[in-house]
mmCIF file of the C-alpha atoms, coordinates in Angstrom:
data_MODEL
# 
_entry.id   MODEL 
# 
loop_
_atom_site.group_PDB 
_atom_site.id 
_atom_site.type_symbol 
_atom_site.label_atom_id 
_atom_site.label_alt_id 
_atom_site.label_comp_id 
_atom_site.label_asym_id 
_atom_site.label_entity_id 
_atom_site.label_seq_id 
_atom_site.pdbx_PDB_ins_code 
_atom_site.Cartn_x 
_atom_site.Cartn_y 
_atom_site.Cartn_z 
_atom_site.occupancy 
_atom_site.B_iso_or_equiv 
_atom_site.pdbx_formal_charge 
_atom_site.auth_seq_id 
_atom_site.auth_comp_id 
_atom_site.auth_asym_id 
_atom_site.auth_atom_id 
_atom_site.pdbx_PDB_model_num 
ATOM 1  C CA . UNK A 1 1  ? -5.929  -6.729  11.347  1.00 0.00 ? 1  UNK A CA 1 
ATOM 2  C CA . UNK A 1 2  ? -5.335  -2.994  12.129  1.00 0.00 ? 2  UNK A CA 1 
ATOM 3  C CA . UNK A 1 3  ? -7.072  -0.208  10.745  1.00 0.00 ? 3  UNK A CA 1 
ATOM 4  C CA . UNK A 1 4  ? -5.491  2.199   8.616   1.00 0.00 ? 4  UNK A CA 1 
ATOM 5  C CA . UNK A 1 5  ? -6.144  5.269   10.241  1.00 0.00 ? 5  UNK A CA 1 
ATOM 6  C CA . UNK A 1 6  ? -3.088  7.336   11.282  1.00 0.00 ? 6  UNK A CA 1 
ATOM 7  C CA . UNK A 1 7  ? -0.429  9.112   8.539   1.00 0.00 ? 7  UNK A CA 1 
ATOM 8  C CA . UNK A 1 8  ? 2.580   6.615   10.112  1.00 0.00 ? 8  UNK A CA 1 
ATOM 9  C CA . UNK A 1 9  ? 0.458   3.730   9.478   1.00 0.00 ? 9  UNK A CA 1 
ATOM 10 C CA . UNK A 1 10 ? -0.882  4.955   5.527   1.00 0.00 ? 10 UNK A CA 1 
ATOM 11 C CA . UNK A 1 11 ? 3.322   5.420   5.389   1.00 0.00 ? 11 UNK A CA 1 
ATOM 12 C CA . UNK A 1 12 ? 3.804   2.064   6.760   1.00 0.00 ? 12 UNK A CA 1 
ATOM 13 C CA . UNK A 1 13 ? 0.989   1.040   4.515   1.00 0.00 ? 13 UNK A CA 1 
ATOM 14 C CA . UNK A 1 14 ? 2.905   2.059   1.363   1.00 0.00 ? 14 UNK A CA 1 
ATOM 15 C CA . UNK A 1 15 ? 6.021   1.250   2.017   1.00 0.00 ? 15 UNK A CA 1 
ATOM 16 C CA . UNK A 1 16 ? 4.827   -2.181  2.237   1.00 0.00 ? 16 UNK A CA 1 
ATOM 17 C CA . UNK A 1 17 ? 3.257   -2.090  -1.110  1.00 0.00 ? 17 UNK A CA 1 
ATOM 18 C CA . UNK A 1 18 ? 5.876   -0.897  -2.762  1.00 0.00 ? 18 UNK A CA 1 
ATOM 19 C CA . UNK A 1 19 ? 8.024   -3.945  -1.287  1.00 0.00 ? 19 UNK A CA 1 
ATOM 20 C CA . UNK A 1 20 ? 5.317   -6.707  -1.988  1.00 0.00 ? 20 UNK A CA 1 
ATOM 21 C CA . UNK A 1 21 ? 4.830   -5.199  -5.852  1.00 0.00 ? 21 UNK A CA 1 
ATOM 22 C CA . UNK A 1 22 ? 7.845   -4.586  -6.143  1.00 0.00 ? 22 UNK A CA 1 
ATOM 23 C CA . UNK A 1 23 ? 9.221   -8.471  -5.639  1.00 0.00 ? 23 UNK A CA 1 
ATOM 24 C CA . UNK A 1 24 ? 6.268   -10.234 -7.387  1.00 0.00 ? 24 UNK A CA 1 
ATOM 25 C CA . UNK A 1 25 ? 4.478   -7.981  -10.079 1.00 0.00 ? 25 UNK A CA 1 
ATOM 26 C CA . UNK A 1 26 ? 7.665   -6.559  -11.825 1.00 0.00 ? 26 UNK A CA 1 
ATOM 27 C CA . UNK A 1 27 ? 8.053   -9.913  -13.522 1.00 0.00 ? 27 UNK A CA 1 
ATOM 28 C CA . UNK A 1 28 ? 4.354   -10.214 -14.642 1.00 0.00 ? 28 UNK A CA 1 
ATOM 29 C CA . UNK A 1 29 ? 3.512   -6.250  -15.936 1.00 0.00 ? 29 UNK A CA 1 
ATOM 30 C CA . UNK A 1 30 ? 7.306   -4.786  -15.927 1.00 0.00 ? 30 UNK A CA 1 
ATOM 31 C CA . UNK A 1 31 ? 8.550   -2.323  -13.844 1.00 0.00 ? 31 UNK A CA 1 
ATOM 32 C CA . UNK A 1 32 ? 7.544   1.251   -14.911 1.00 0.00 ? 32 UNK A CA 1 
ATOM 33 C CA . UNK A 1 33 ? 3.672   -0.177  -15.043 1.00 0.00 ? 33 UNK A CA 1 
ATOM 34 C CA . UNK A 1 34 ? 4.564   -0.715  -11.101 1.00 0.00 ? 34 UNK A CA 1 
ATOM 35 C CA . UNK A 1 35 ? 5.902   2.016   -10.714 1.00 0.00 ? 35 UNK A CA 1 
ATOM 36 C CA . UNK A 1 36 ? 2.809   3.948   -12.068 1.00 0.00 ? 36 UNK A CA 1 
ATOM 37 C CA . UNK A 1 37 ? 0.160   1.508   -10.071 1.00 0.00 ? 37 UNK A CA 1 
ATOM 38 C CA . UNK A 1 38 ? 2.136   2.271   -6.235  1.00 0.00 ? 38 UNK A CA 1 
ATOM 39 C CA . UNK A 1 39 ? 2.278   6.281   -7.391  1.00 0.00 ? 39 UNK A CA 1 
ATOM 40 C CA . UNK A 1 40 ? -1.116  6.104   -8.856  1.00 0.00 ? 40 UNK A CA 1 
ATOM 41 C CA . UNK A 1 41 ? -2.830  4.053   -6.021  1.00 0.00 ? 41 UNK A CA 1 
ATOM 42 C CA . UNK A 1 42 ? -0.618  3.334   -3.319  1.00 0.00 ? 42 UNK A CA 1 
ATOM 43 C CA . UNK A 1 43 ? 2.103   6.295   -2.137  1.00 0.00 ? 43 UNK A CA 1 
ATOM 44 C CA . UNK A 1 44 ? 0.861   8.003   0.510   1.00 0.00 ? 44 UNK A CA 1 
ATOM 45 C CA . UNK A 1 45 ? -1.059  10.949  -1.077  1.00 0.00 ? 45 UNK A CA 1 
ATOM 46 C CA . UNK A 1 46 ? -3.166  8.666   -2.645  1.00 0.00 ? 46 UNK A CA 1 
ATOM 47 C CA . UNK A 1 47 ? -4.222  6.683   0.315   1.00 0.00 ? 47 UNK A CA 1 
ATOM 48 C CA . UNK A 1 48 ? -4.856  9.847   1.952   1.00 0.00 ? 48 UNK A CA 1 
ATOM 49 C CA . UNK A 1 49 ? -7.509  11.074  -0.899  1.00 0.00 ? 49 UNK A CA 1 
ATOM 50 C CA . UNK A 1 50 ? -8.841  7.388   -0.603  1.00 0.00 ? 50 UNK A CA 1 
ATOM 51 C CA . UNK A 1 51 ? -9.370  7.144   2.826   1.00 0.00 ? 51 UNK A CA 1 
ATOM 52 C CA . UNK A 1 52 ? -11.399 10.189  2.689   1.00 0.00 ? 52 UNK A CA 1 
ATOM 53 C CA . UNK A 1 53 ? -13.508 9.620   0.191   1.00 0.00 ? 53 UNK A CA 1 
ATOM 54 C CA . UNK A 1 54 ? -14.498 6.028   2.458   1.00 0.00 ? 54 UNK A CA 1 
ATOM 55 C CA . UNK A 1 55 ? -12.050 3.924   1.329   1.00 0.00 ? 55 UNK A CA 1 
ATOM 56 C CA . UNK A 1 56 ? -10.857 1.214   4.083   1.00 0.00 ? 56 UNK A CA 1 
ATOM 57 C CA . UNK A 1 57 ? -7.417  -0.286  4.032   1.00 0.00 ? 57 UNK A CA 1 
ATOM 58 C CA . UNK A 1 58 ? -5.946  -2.439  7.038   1.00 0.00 ? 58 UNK A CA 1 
ATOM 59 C CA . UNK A 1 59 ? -2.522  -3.863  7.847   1.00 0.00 ? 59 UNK A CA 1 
ATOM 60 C CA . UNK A 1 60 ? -2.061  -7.173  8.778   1.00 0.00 ? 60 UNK A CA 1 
ATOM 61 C CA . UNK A 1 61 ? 0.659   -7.910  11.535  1.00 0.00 ? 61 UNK A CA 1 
ATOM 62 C CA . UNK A 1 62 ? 2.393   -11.482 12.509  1.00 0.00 ? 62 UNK A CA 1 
ATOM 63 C CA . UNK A 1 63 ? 5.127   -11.504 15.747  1.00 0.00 ? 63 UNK A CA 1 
ATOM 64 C CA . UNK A 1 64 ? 4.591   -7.792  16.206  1.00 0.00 ? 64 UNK A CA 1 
ATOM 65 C CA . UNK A 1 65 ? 5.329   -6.984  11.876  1.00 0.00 ? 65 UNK A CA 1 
ATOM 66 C CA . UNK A 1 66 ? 3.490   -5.779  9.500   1.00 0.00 ? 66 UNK A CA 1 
ATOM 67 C CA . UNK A 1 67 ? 3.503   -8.887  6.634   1.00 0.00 ? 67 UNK A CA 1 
ATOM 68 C CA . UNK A 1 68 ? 0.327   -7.406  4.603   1.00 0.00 ? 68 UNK A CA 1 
# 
């Protein structure tokens, strides 16, 4: 586990959301609700305004990727 810290890793950090929603929530709550929740709460500005206000987010790598 890795510490969300630095701007490439909240990029990396969203980037990967939008992937894992993407593939597995579209199905459940349709697509423009995903789209709203990853702009909402996930793209990068709002991690940013998260992170400052105390919020903690970490990746989690597996043979040197990020998988969650």
């Amino acid at each position: 586990m890795i510490p969300v810290k630095s701007i490439e890793q909240i990029e990396t950090l969203s980037n990967l959301a939008c992937e894992i929603w993407n593939q597995h929530f579209v199905p459940i709550i349709g697509q423009a609700q995903v789209d709203y929740m990853l702009d909402k709460f996930l793209s990068p500005k709002a991690l940013c305004e998260q992170l400052s206000s105390g919020y903690e987010y970490y990746l989690l790598s597996c043979d040197n990727s990020f998988v969650g």
